[in-house]
Short mmCIF file of C-alpha atoms in Angstrom, two decimals:
data_model
loop_
_atom_site.label_atom_id
_atom_site.label_comp_id
_atom_site.label_asym_id
_atom_site.label_seq_id
_atom_site.Cartn_x
_atom_site.Cartn_y
_atom_site.Cartn_z
CA MET T 1 6.43 8.64 27.57
CA SER T 2 9.56 9.22 29.58
CA ALA T 3 11.30 12.53 29.30
CA THR T 4 14.47 10.99 27.94
CA GLY T 5 13.40 11.79 24.41
CA GLY T 6 14.59 8.45 23.07
CA ASP T 7 11.36 7.44 21.37
CA ILE T 8 8.60 9.90 20.63
CA ASP T 9 6.32 7.63 18.66
CA ALA T 10 4.42 6.43 21.73
CA VAL T 11 3.23 9.57 23.48
CA GLY T 12 2.32 9.58 27.17
CA GLU T 13 2.56 11.90 30.12
CA PRO T 14 5.78 13.88 30.58
CA ALA T 15 8.01 12.63 33.38
CA VAL T 16 9.20 16.12 34.32
CA PRO T 17 7.24 19.39 34.57
CA MET T 18 7.80 21.93 31.83
CA GLY T 19 8.26 24.80 34.27
CA ALA T 20 6.09 26.99 36.40
CA GLY T 21 2.93 28.00 34.65
CA HIS T 22 3.63 25.80 31.61
CA ASP T 23 2.26 22.39 32.55
CA LEU T 24 0.32 21.46 29.45
CA PRO T 25 -1.87 18.45 28.73
CA MET T 26 -0.42 16.01 26.25
CA GLU T 27 -3.26 16.77 23.85
CA PHE T 28 -2.92 20.48 23.31
CA ASP T 29 -6.10 22.04 21.99
CA ALA T 30 -5.89 25.82 22.20
CA PRO T 31 -8.89 27.80 21.00
CA VAL T 32 -9.18 28.02 17.23
CA HIS T 33 -9.54 31.60 16.10
CA ASP T 34 -12.17 32.33 13.50
CA ASP T 35 -9.71 34.12 11.26
CA LEU T 36 -7.63 30.97 10.74
CA PRO T 37 -8.10 29.15 7.42
CA VAL T 38 -10.24 26.04 7.49
CA THR T 39 -7.44 23.93 5.97
CA ALA T 40 -3.90 24.83 7.00
CA VAL T 41 -0.68 23.46 5.55
CA LEU T 42 0.27 20.80 8.06
CA ASP T 43 3.93 21.65 8.39
CA ILE T 44 6.22 23.94 10.35
CA PRO T 45 8.81 25.95 8.37
CA HIS T 46 12.34 24.67 8.91
CA GLY T 47 13.72 28.00 10.12
CA PHE T 48 10.97 28.38 12.73
CA ALA T 49 11.34 24.75 13.86
CA ARG T 50 15.10 25.06 14.31
CA ALA T 51 14.97 28.46 16.01
CA HIS T 52 12.18 27.66 18.47
CA GLY T 53 12.86 23.97 19.15
CA VAL T 54 9.58 22.59 17.89
CA ILE T 55 8.96 20.03 15.14
CA LEU T 56 5.94 18.30 13.65
CA LEU T 57 5.96 14.49 13.53
CA PRO T 58 2.89 12.96 11.84
CA ARG T 59 1.92 9.52 13.09
CA ASP T 60 0.56 6.50 11.24
CA ASP T 61 -2.80 6.82 12.99
CA GLY T 62 -3.38 10.21 11.40
CA ARG T 63 -2.93 12.24 14.59
CA LEU T 64 -0.23 14.86 14.84
CA THR T 65 2.63 14.93 17.33
CA VAL T 66 4.62 18.07 18.03
CA ALA T 67 8.01 17.48 19.64
CA LEU T 68 9.34 20.23 21.92
CA ARG T 69 13.08 20.44 22.45
CA GLU T 70 14.43 20.43 26.00
CA GLY T 71 14.82 24.02 27.20
CA ALA T 72 12.50 25.51 24.55
CA ASP T 73 9.76 27.95 25.57
CA PRO T 74 6.46 26.02 25.76
CA GLU T 75 4.53 29.14 24.76
CA VAL T 76 5.70 28.56 21.19
CA LEU T 77 3.10 25.77 21.09
CA ILE T 78 0.39 28.39 21.01
CA GLU T 79 1.80 29.81 17.79
CA VAL T 80 2.15 26.27 16.39
CA ARG T 81 -1.53 25.66 17.25
CA ARG T 82 -2.54 28.82 15.42
CA HIS T 83 -0.50 27.79 12.38
CA LEU T 84 -1.71 24.19 12.17
CA ALA T 85 -5.35 24.89 13.11
CA GLU T 86 -5.59 21.35 14.41
CA ALA T 87 -5.19 19.56 17.74
CA PHE T 88 -1.96 17.68 18.37
CA ASP T 89 -0.15 15.57 20.93
CA ILE T 90 3.03 16.83 22.59
CA ALA T 91 6.29 14.98 23.17
CA PHE T 92 9.33 16.28 25.04
CA VAL T 93 12.76 15.35 23.66
CA ASP T 94 16.37 16.14 24.47
CA ALA T 95 18.50 18.26 22.15
CA ALA T 96 20.25 15.34 20.42
CA THR T 97 16.98 13.57 19.64
CA PHE T 98 15.45 16.82 18.41
CA ASP T 99 18.38 17.40 16.02
CA ARG T 100 18.03 13.87 14.66
CA HIS T 101 14.32 14.33 13.97
CA LEU T 102 14.99 17.77 12.48
CA GLN T 103 17.41 16.21 10.03
CA GLU T 104 15.07 13.34 9.12
CA ARG T 105 12.03 15.60 8.76
CA TYR T 106 13.61 18.28 6.57
CA THR T 107 16.26 16.38 4.65
CA ILE T 108 14.55 16.83 1.29
CA ASP T 109 11.48 18.75 0.26
CA ASP T 110 11.06 17.74 -3.37
CA SER T 111 12.14 14.92 -5.63
CA ALA T 112 15.36 15.78 -7.41
CA ALA T 113 13.85 14.27 -10.54
CA GLY T 114 10.95 16.70 -10.35
CA LEU T 115 13.29 19.65 -9.92
CA ALA T 116 15.32 18.64 -12.96
CA GLY T 117 12.42 19.31 -15.29
CA SER T 118 12.28 22.99 -14.29
CA ILE T 119 15.78 23.85 -15.62
CA ALA T 120 15.55 25.48 -19.01
CA ALA T 121 18.32 25.63 -21.60
CA GLU T 122 18.23 29.42 -21.54
CA ASP T 123 18.75 29.71 -17.77
CA ASP T 124 21.28 32.48 -17.05
CA LEU T 125 24.47 30.87 -15.70
CA ASP T 126 25.51 34.13 -14.05
CA ALA T 127 22.27 34.20 -12.07
CA LEU T 128 22.71 30.57 -11.06
CA ALA T 129 26.32 31.19 -10.05
CA GLY T 130 25.50 33.72 -7.35
CA GLY T 131 27.37 33.86 -4.06
CA ILE T 132 26.78 31.10 -1.56
CA PRO T 133 28.00 31.02 2.07
CA SER T 134 30.90 28.69 2.86
CA ALA T 135 28.70 26.55 5.09
CA GLU T 136 25.20 27.11 3.80
CA ASP T 137 22.40 25.08 5.35
CA LEU T 138 20.78 23.41 2.35
CA VAL T 139 17.54 22.83 4.22
CA GLY T 140 17.24 26.44 5.28
CA SER T 141 18.16 27.85 1.88
CA ALA T 142 15.50 30.17 0.51
CA ASP T 143 17.12 30.43 -2.94
CA ASP T 144 14.77 28.80 -5.41
CA ALA T 145 17.00 29.00 -8.49
CA PRO T 146 16.30 25.74 -10.34
CA ALA T 147 19.92 24.57 -10.49
CA ILE T 148 20.46 25.33 -6.81
CA ARG T 149 17.33 23.46 -5.83
CA LEU T 150 18.38 20.56 -8.04
CA ILE T 151 21.88 20.27 -6.51
CA ASN T 152 20.45 20.71 -3.01
CA GLY T 153 17.91 18.00 -3.71
CA ILE T 154 20.53 15.58 -5.09
CA ILE T 155 22.90 16.07 -2.14
CA ALA T 156 20.09 15.91 0.41
CA GLU T 157 18.70 12.72 -1.11
CA ALA T 158 22.20 11.19 -1.12
CA VAL T 159 22.72 12.01 2.55
CA ARG T 160 19.32 10.62 3.45
CA GLN T 161 20.16 7.32 1.74
CA GLY T 162 23.67 7.08 3.19
CA VAL T 163 25.39 7.53 -0.18
CA SER T 164 29.20 7.86 -0.20
CA ASP T 165 29.71 9.26 -3.72
CA ILE T 166 27.60 11.11 -6.30
CA HIS T 167 28.63 10.79 -9.96
CA ILE T 168 27.37 13.48 -12.36
CA GLU T 169 28.13 12.20 -15.87
CA PRO T 170 27.35 14.06 -19.12
CA TYR T 171 26.77 12.11 -22.34
CA GLU T 172 25.46 13.14 -25.74
CA SER T 173 22.14 11.51 -24.86
CA GLY T 174 21.74 13.28 -21.51
CA LEU T 175 23.07 13.91 -18.03
CA THR T 176 23.15 10.90 -15.71
CA VAL T 177 23.39 11.02 -11.93
CA ARG T 178 24.56 7.85 -10.21
CA MET T 179 25.04 7.29 -6.50
CA ARG T 180 27.28 4.79 -4.72
CA MET T 181 25.46 3.21 -1.80
CA ASP T 182 27.02 0.38 0.19
CA GLY T 183 29.80 0.25 -2.40
CA VAL T 184 27.50 -0.24 -5.41
CA LEU T 185 26.75 2.41 -8.05
CA LYS T 186 23.12 2.88 -9.02
CA GLU T 187 21.57 5.31 -11.49
CA THR T 188 19.12 7.61 -9.74
CA LEU T 189 18.43 10.41 -12.21
CA ARG T 190 18.60 11.08 -15.95
CA MET T 191 18.17 14.55 -17.41
CA PRO T 192 18.27 16.24 -20.85
CA PRO T 193 21.73 17.14 -22.28
CA HIS T 194 21.22 20.91 -21.97
CA VAL T 195 21.04 20.59 -18.17
CA ALA T 196 24.66 19.40 -17.90
CA PRO T 197 26.54 22.76 -18.12
CA VAL T 198 24.08 24.40 -15.74
CA VAL T 199 24.43 21.69 -13.10
CA VAL T 200 28.22 21.39 -13.43
CA SER T 201 28.70 25.16 -13.24
CA ARG T 202 26.57 25.37 -10.11
CA VAL T 203 28.59 22.60 -8.39
CA LYS T 204 31.83 24.36 -9.37
CA VAL T 205 30.61 27.63 -7.89
CA MET T 206 29.67 25.91 -4.64
CA ALA T 207 33.15 24.31 -4.53
CA ARG T 208 34.92 27.61 -5.31
CA LEU T 209 36.30 26.31 -8.61
CA ASP T 210 36.93 28.23 -11.83
CA ILE T 211 33.76 27.88 -13.88
CA ALA T 212 35.48 29.28 -17.00
CA GLU T 213 38.15 26.55 -16.95
CA ARG T 214 36.84 23.38 -18.58
CA ARG T 215 40.06 21.95 -20.02
CA ILE T 216 41.83 20.68 -16.89
CA PRO T 217 40.72 18.69 -13.83
CA GLN T 218 39.89 20.66 -10.69
CA ASP T 219 39.42 19.74 -7.04
CA GLY T 220 37.48 21.58 -4.36
CA ARG T 221 35.29 21.23 -1.31
CA ILE T 222 31.81 22.25 -0.23
CA ALA T 223 31.17 22.70 3.49
CA ILE T 224 27.46 22.34 4.23
CA THR T 225 25.04 21.61 7.01
CA LEU T 226 21.92 19.59 6.39
CA GLY T 227 19.22 19.80 9.02
CA GLY T 228 21.91 20.52 11.63
CA LYS T 229 24.25 17.75 10.40
CA ARG T 230 27.76 18.87 9.44
CA LEU T 231 29.05 17.54 6.13
CA ASP T 232 32.03 18.05 3.86
CA VAL T 233 31.57 17.34 0.16
CA ARG T 234 34.79 16.75 -1.77
CA VAL T 235 34.40 17.75 -5.42
CA SER T 236 36.46 16.50 -8.36
CA THR T 237 35.93 17.53 -11.99
CA LEU T 238 37.36 15.80 -15.06
CA PRO T 239 37.05 17.03 -18.68
CA GLY T 240 35.32 14.51 -20.90
CA ARG T 241 34.11 14.14 -24.47
CA ALA T 242 30.58 15.36 -23.73
CA GLY T 243 31.45 17.80 -20.95
CA GLU T 244 32.91 17.78 -17.47
CA ARG T 245 32.32 14.78 -15.22
CA VAL T 246 31.88 15.60 -11.54
CA VAL T 247 32.25 13.28 -8.57
CA LEU T 248 31.14 14.43 -5.13
CA ARG T 249 32.35 12.44 -2.12
CA ILE T 250 30.24 13.01 0.98
CA LEU T 251 32.23 13.09 4.22
CA ASP T 252 30.27 13.08 7.46
CA LYS T 253 32.21 15.27 9.91
CA ASP T 254 30.60 13.43 12.82
CA GLN T 255 32.63 10.38 11.74
CA ALA T 256 35.87 12.23 12.54
CA GLY T 257 35.35 11.41 16.21
CA LEU T 258 34.63 7.73 15.56
CA SER T 259 36.09 5.53 18.29
CA LEU T 260 37.79 2.14 17.99
CA ASP T 261 34.80 0.61 19.80
CA LEU T 262 32.55 1.48 16.85
CA LEU T 263 34.83 0.18 14.11
CA GLY T 264 33.66 -3.41 14.48
CA LEU T 265 37.14 -4.88 14.93
CA GLY T 266 36.03 -7.05 17.84
CA GLY T 267 37.86 -9.70 19.83
CA LYS T 268 41.57 -10.27 19.44
CA ALA T 269 41.97 -7.87 16.49
CA GLU T 270 40.89 -4.87 18.58
CA ILE T 271 43.13 -5.92 21.49
CA VAL T 272 46.15 -6.21 19.18
CA LEU T 273 45.53 -2.77 17.63
CA ARG T 274 45.07 -1.12 21.02
CA GLU T 275 48.31 -2.69 22.25
CA ALA T 276 50.16 -1.37 19.19
CA LEU T 277 48.71 2.13 19.70
CA ALA T 278 49.94 2.05 23.31
CA GLU T 279 53.54 1.67 22.09
CA PRO T 280 55.66 4.83 22.50
CA ASN T 281 57.18 4.48 19.01
CA GLY T 282 57.07 2.36 15.89
CA ILE T 283 55.03 2.06 12.69
CA ILE T 284 51.40 0.94 12.40
CA LEU T 285 50.16 0.33 8.85
CA VAL T 286 46.58 0.09 7.59
CA THR T 287 46.17 -1.57 4.21
CA GLY T 288 43.41 -2.34 1.75
CA PRO T 289 42.01 -1.17 -1.61
CA THR T 290 40.42 2.21 -2.21
CA GLY T 291 37.10 2.51 -0.41
CA SER T 292 37.85 -0.13 2.21
CA GLY T 293 37.64 2.28 5.16
CA LYS T 294 41.37 2.78 5.83
CA THR T 295 40.95 6.49 6.55
CA THR T 296 38.17 5.81 9.05
CA THR T 297 40.41 3.36 10.91
CA LEU T 298 43.27 5.88 10.99
CA TYR T 299 41.02 8.63 12.34
CA ALA T 300 39.60 6.29 14.97
CA SER T 301 43.15 5.47 16.02
CA LEU T 302 44.01 9.16 16.23
CA SER T 303 40.90 9.76 18.35
CA GLN T 304 42.15 7.06 20.71
CA LEU T 305 45.50 8.86 21.04
CA ASN T 306 44.13 12.41 21.07
CA ASP T 307 43.93 12.90 24.84
CA GLY T 308 45.65 16.30 25.02
CA SER T 309 48.95 14.92 26.29
CA ARG T 310 50.48 14.30 22.84
CA ASN T 311 51.41 16.47 19.90
CA ILE T 312 49.70 14.77 16.94
CA LEU T 313 50.53 15.95 13.42
CA THR T 314 49.36 14.62 10.07
CA VAL T 315 50.20 15.06 6.40
CA GLU T 316 47.31 13.95 4.18
CA ASP T 317 46.11 14.05 0.58
CA PRO T 318 43.56 15.45 1.08
CA VAL T 319 42.60 16.27 4.67
CA GLU T 320 39.23 14.54 4.87
CA TYR T 321 38.09 15.44 8.40
CA ALA T 322 39.15 18.29 10.64
CA ILE T 323 39.94 17.03 14.16
CA ASP T 324 40.30 19.40 17.11
CA GLY T 325 43.63 18.89 18.83
CA VAL T 326 45.37 17.46 15.75
CA GLY T 327 47.62 19.52 13.45
CA GLN T 328 46.73 18.59 9.86
CA THR T 329 48.65 19.49 6.70
CA GLN T 330 47.50 18.86 3.15
CA VAL T 331 49.84 17.70 0.40
CA ASN T 332 50.35 20.22 -2.39
CA ALA T 333 52.60 18.79 -5.10
CA LYS T 334 52.42 22.01 -7.16
CA VAL T 335 54.50 23.84 -4.57
CA GLY T 336 56.67 20.88 -3.66
CA LEU T 337 54.79 19.81 -0.53
CA THR T 338 54.86 16.05 -1.05
CA PHE T 339 54.31 13.38 1.58
CA ALA T 340 58.06 13.13 2.06
CA ALA T 341 58.56 16.90 2.31
CA GLY T 342 55.60 17.29 4.66
CA LEU T 343 56.75 14.41 6.86
CA ARG T 344 60.28 15.83 7.01
CA ALA T 345 58.87 19.22 8.04
CA ILE T 346 56.50 18.01 10.75
CA LEU T 347 59.29 16.02 12.37
CA ARG T 348 60.76 19.42 13.27
CA GLN T 349 57.52 20.35 15.05
CA ASP T 350 58.21 18.17 18.12
CA PRO T 351 55.50 15.56 17.38
CA ASP T 352 54.69 12.51 19.50
CA VAL T 353 52.40 10.89 16.92
CA VAL T 354 52.67 11.31 13.15
CA MET T 355 50.09 10.21 10.58
CA VAL T 356 51.11 10.00 6.93
CA GLY T 357 48.17 9.62 4.57
CA GLU T 358 49.98 7.07 2.41
CA ILE T 359 53.47 5.65 1.97
CA ARG T 360 53.91 5.69 -1.79
CA ASP T 361 57.65 5.80 -2.41
CA ARG T 362 61.03 4.92 -1.01
CA GLU T 363 61.73 8.42 0.32
CA THR T 364 58.53 8.57 2.39
CA ALA T 365 59.07 5.02 3.65
CA GLU T 366 62.62 5.79 4.77
CA ILE T 367 61.60 8.97 6.58
CA ALA T 368 58.75 7.11 8.32
CA VAL T 369 61.19 4.45 9.50
CA GLN T 370 63.67 7.05 10.73
CA ALA T 371 60.87 8.89 12.54
CA SER T 372 59.88 5.71 14.38
CA LEU T 373 63.52 5.00 15.26
CA THR T 374 63.82 8.44 16.85
CA GLY T 375 60.89 7.89 19.20
CA HIS T 376 57.76 8.73 17.20
CA LEU T 377 54.64 6.64 16.67
CA VAL T 378 53.91 6.67 12.93
CA LEU T 379 50.53 5.72 11.42
CA SER T 380 50.09 5.32 7.68
CA THR T 381 48.45 3.35 4.86
CA VAL T 382 49.82 1.15 2.09
CA HIS T 383 47.85 -0.17 -0.90
CA THR T 384 48.18 -3.96 -0.69
CA ASN T 385 45.71 -6.83 -0.72
CA ASP T 386 46.43 -8.11 2.77
CA ALA T 387 48.40 -7.40 5.93
CA VAL T 388 51.43 -9.54 5.13
CA GLY T 389 51.62 -7.99 1.66
CA ALA T 390 52.35 -4.63 3.31
CA ILE T 391 55.58 -6.04 4.74
CA THR T 392 56.66 -7.16 1.28
CA ARG T 393 55.71 -3.77 -0.19
CA MET T 394 57.89 -1.95 2.34
CA ARG T 395 60.80 -4.23 1.46
CA ASP T 396 60.18 -3.54 -2.25
CA MET T 397 60.59 0.16 -1.45
CA LYS T 398 64.15 -0.70 -0.41
CA VAL T 399 63.57 -0.31 3.31
CA GLU T 400 66.32 -2.32 4.99
CA PRO T 401 64.82 -5.52 6.47
CA PHE T 402 66.54 -5.03 9.82
CA LEU T 403 65.10 -1.50 10.11
CA LEU T 404 61.61 -2.70 9.14
CA ALA T 405 61.79 -5.57 11.62
CA SER T 406 62.73 -3.27 14.47
CA THR T 407 60.17 -0.53 13.76
CA LEU T 408 56.99 -2.25 12.50
CA ARG T 409 54.48 -2.85 15.32
CA ALA T 410 51.26 -3.98 13.62
CA VAL T 411 49.56 -4.17 10.23
CA VAL T 412 45.78 -3.95 9.79
CA ALA T 413 44.15 -5.15 6.56
CA GLN T 414 40.47 -4.46 5.97
CA ARG T 415 37.57 -4.68 3.56
CA LEU T 416 33.95 -3.59 3.63
CA VAL T 417 31.11 -6.00 2.85
CA ARG T 418 27.44 -5.20 2.52
CA ARG T 419 25.36 -5.91 5.60
CA LEU T 420 22.13 -7.86 5.13
CA CYS T 421 18.91 -6.07 6.05
CA ASP T 422 17.70 -7.41 9.40
CA HIS T 423 14.07 -6.97 8.38
CA CYS T 424 13.97 -9.10 5.25
CA ARG T 425 16.96 -11.47 5.15
CA ARG T 426 15.94 -15.07 4.43
CA PRO T 427 17.70 -18.22 5.73
CA GLU T 428 18.34 -21.09 3.37
CA GLN T 429 20.63 -24.09 3.00
CA ALA T 430 23.89 -23.38 1.21
CA ASP T 431 24.33 -25.38 -1.98
CA GLN T 432 27.31 -27.66 -2.28
CA GLY T 433 29.38 -25.28 -4.40
CA VAL T 434 29.02 -22.36 -2.00
CA ALA T 435 29.59 -24.57 1.03
CA ALA T 436 32.78 -25.94 -0.53
CA LEU T 437 34.12 -22.48 -1.38
CA LEU T 438 33.53 -21.27 2.16
CA GLY T 439 34.58 -24.45 3.90
CA PHE T 440 31.12 -24.93 5.44
CA ASP T 441 29.49 -28.26 6.20
CA SER T 442 26.99 -29.49 3.63
CA GLY T 443 23.54 -28.11 4.42
CA ALA T 444 24.86 -25.17 6.47
CA ILE T 445 22.38 -22.32 6.90
CA VAL T 446 23.23 -19.04 5.17
CA TYR T 447 21.15 -15.89 4.66
CA ARG T 448 20.05 -14.29 1.42
CA PRO T 449 18.86 -10.74 0.58
CA VAL T 450 15.17 -10.26 -0.19
CA GLY T 451 14.35 -6.54 -0.25
CA CYS T 452 11.84 -4.44 1.66
CA LYS T 453 11.02 -0.77 2.22
CA GLU T 454 13.50 -0.60 5.10
CA CYS T 455 16.45 -1.27 2.77
CA GLY T 456 15.07 0.32 -0.40
CA ASN T 457 14.36 -3.13 -1.87
CA THR T 458 18.07 -3.90 -2.12
CA GLY T 459 18.25 -6.53 0.62
CA PHE T 460 21.23 -4.74 2.15
CA LYS T 461 21.51 -1.90 4.64
CA GLY T 462 24.92 -0.40 5.36
CA ARG T 463 28.31 -2.09 5.36
CA ILE T 464 30.40 -3.87 7.94
CA GLY T 465 34.18 -4.10 8.25
CA VAL T 466 36.21 -7.28 7.82
CA PHE T 467 39.62 -7.11 9.47
CA GLU T 468 42.85 -9.03 9.89
CA VAL T 469 45.56 -7.72 12.21
CA VAL T 470 49.17 -8.91 12.25
CA ARG T 471 51.07 -8.16 15.45
CA VAL T 472 54.80 -8.12 14.80
CA ASP T 473 56.19 -10.41 17.48
CA THR T 474 59.68 -11.87 17.91
CA THR T 475 59.12 -14.64 15.36
CA ILE T 476 57.76 -12.35 12.64
CA ARG T 477 60.53 -9.86 13.38
CA LYS T 478 63.09 -12.61 12.74
CA LEU T 479 61.30 -13.71 9.56
CA ILE T 480 61.34 -10.13 8.22
CA ASN T 481 65.00 -9.73 9.10
CA ASP T 482 65.90 -13.04 7.43
CA GLY T 483 63.93 -12.24 4.26
CA GLY T 484 61.10 -14.73 4.85
CA ASP T 485 58.42 -14.83 2.14
CA GLU T 486 54.74 -13.93 2.58
CA ALA T 487 53.58 -17.53 3.02
CA MET T 488 55.98 -18.13 5.91
CA ILE T 489 55.01 -14.90 7.67
CA ALA T 490 51.27 -15.51 7.13
CA ARG T 491 51.50 -19.08 8.42
CA HIS T 492 52.79 -17.83 11.77
CA ALA T 493 50.70 -14.61 11.91
CA PHE T 494 47.37 -16.41 11.50
CA LEU T 495 48.16 -19.49 13.53
CA ASN T 496 45.80 -18.31 16.28
CA ALA T 497 44.19 -15.28 14.66
CA ALA T 498 41.55 -14.66 11.99
CA ASN T 499 42.59 -13.53 8.53
CA LEU T 500 40.30 -11.79 6.05
CA GLY T 501 38.85 -15.05 4.75
CA SER T 502 37.97 -16.55 8.11
CA ALA T 503 36.68 -13.20 9.41
CA ALA T 504 34.37 -12.93 6.39
CA ARG T 505 33.14 -16.49 6.85
CA ALA T 506 32.34 -15.73 10.49
CA LEU T 507 30.10 -12.88 9.31
CA VAL T 508 28.30 -15.26 6.92
CA LYS T 509 27.72 -17.76 9.75
CA ALA T 510 26.34 -14.94 11.91
CA GLY T 511 23.88 -13.99 9.16
CA LEU T 512 25.36 -10.51 8.73
CA THR T 513 26.35 -10.85 5.07
CA THR T 514 26.00 -13.21 2.10
CA PRO T 515 28.36 -15.97 0.93
CA GLU T 516 29.00 -14.01 -2.28
CA GLU T 517 30.23 -11.00 -0.32
CA ALA T 518 32.56 -13.21 1.72
CA ILE T 519 33.92 -14.99 -1.35
CA ARG T 520 34.54 -11.64 -3.06
CA ILE T 521 36.97 -10.43 -0.40
CA SER T 522 38.42 -13.72 0.85
CA ARG T 523 42.10 -14.41 0.39
CA ARG T 524 42.74 -17.84 -1.15
CA GLU T 525 45.81 -19.61 0.15
CA SER T 526 46.67 -22.81 -1.66
CA GLU T 527 49.58 -23.50 0.65
CA ASP T 528 47.70 -24.15 3.85
CA GLY T 529 44.02 -24.14 3.02
CA ASP T 530 43.34 -20.95 5.02
CA GLY T 531 41.42 -22.43 7.93
#
């Protein structure tokens, strides 16, 4: 293999020497000492693997491969040979590849379902609620308390599957755990009723919440690492009839540095957004329903602007990702720190770019407009169904049309649709009904989900963004100022640009998603047929 470390499945000769005195053959067969057991456990403890830069990767052919991290001491292979008591091949990988394999190898040790059975009704809550570091590595945790192992197993399994939310729901009949993957909730675990208070209390301890308070909702966070991967878990509790419901939202801190290139905007939409971000002042709005990826788009835009030459300040509810170089403030309504109050305060901090988590009321909208008029670039979100609807919403908040026309630079509307699995998708001819709904020719080829081990038999793997971007040009500015309705503005905005419907249909034609997903998010326009 090459020494780039990109693929360590096919093992060959190393392209670079390991250092003086450490050139080892790719099949490393040190002498087996007589005092070693005949059958050793074929694994390397996580702590040893992480500390010494060595990891075991079994292959389909039954042979073993040990990956050595770039810069690690090759002599550690001797100790690995003693531990495994079996010959193995060697691969050399760079640090990033090693961390990825470390995460994949040690993400979860046991089935969460199996762990659930070991929690007894008489388990001592005080013992389970022991101290836990603020950023404990779940993989490296040596605490075997049943509830801790259960929670660790649930979170680790969720991360491995790319889950966005974990729902822990108590009912009289038992405790149910459901996970939202690719936007769809699916039950993954069901446990006896007596497990509920133990599990909920353990989550509340990890999130630094009051375990004695069960009458009011609480919010907290858990900062964890999982096989070297940094994660934030946002925790929300809600009192219910059968106990407290808990929802854990998993936030991947690596996504905080996501760039515009990786958003999937593509083509004219990305060009328009980049042009708007290059403006020295004005308002850029991102709109869409909850869970449509608005926050990700805002953070990607901030990453584009965060070059060290600007003072970037945000007021959010809550702060989802910490970004170096950006001053972030969290809303706290209990002490009077609302979006409006926070925005008013950060405008006295000499900002160049301001991000407001959401414009919800007239006061916040007016301050955002005034901030843009005084030379600031303001980024925010509005909950509307499409881009043009955001303009109407701002007018409904009593923002003067002439002020909105002069400050608004661009509006991005987005949705997320499930991406078809590349390994098992199946082409077929669209029936007449589907073809008519999508505006396709009769007999057009579309793709359907099948299900395989690569996608967990769902037929889908991940999600992909669908975007429409409205650039406020002279014509739209005049329409806003003159009180033009949504249909008039949309007719001009999408004359030569894709809206949500046409963008979704393009994904269907490309075989990236299904007709049903496109129909679900498409905007129907009876006025002009939405070409």
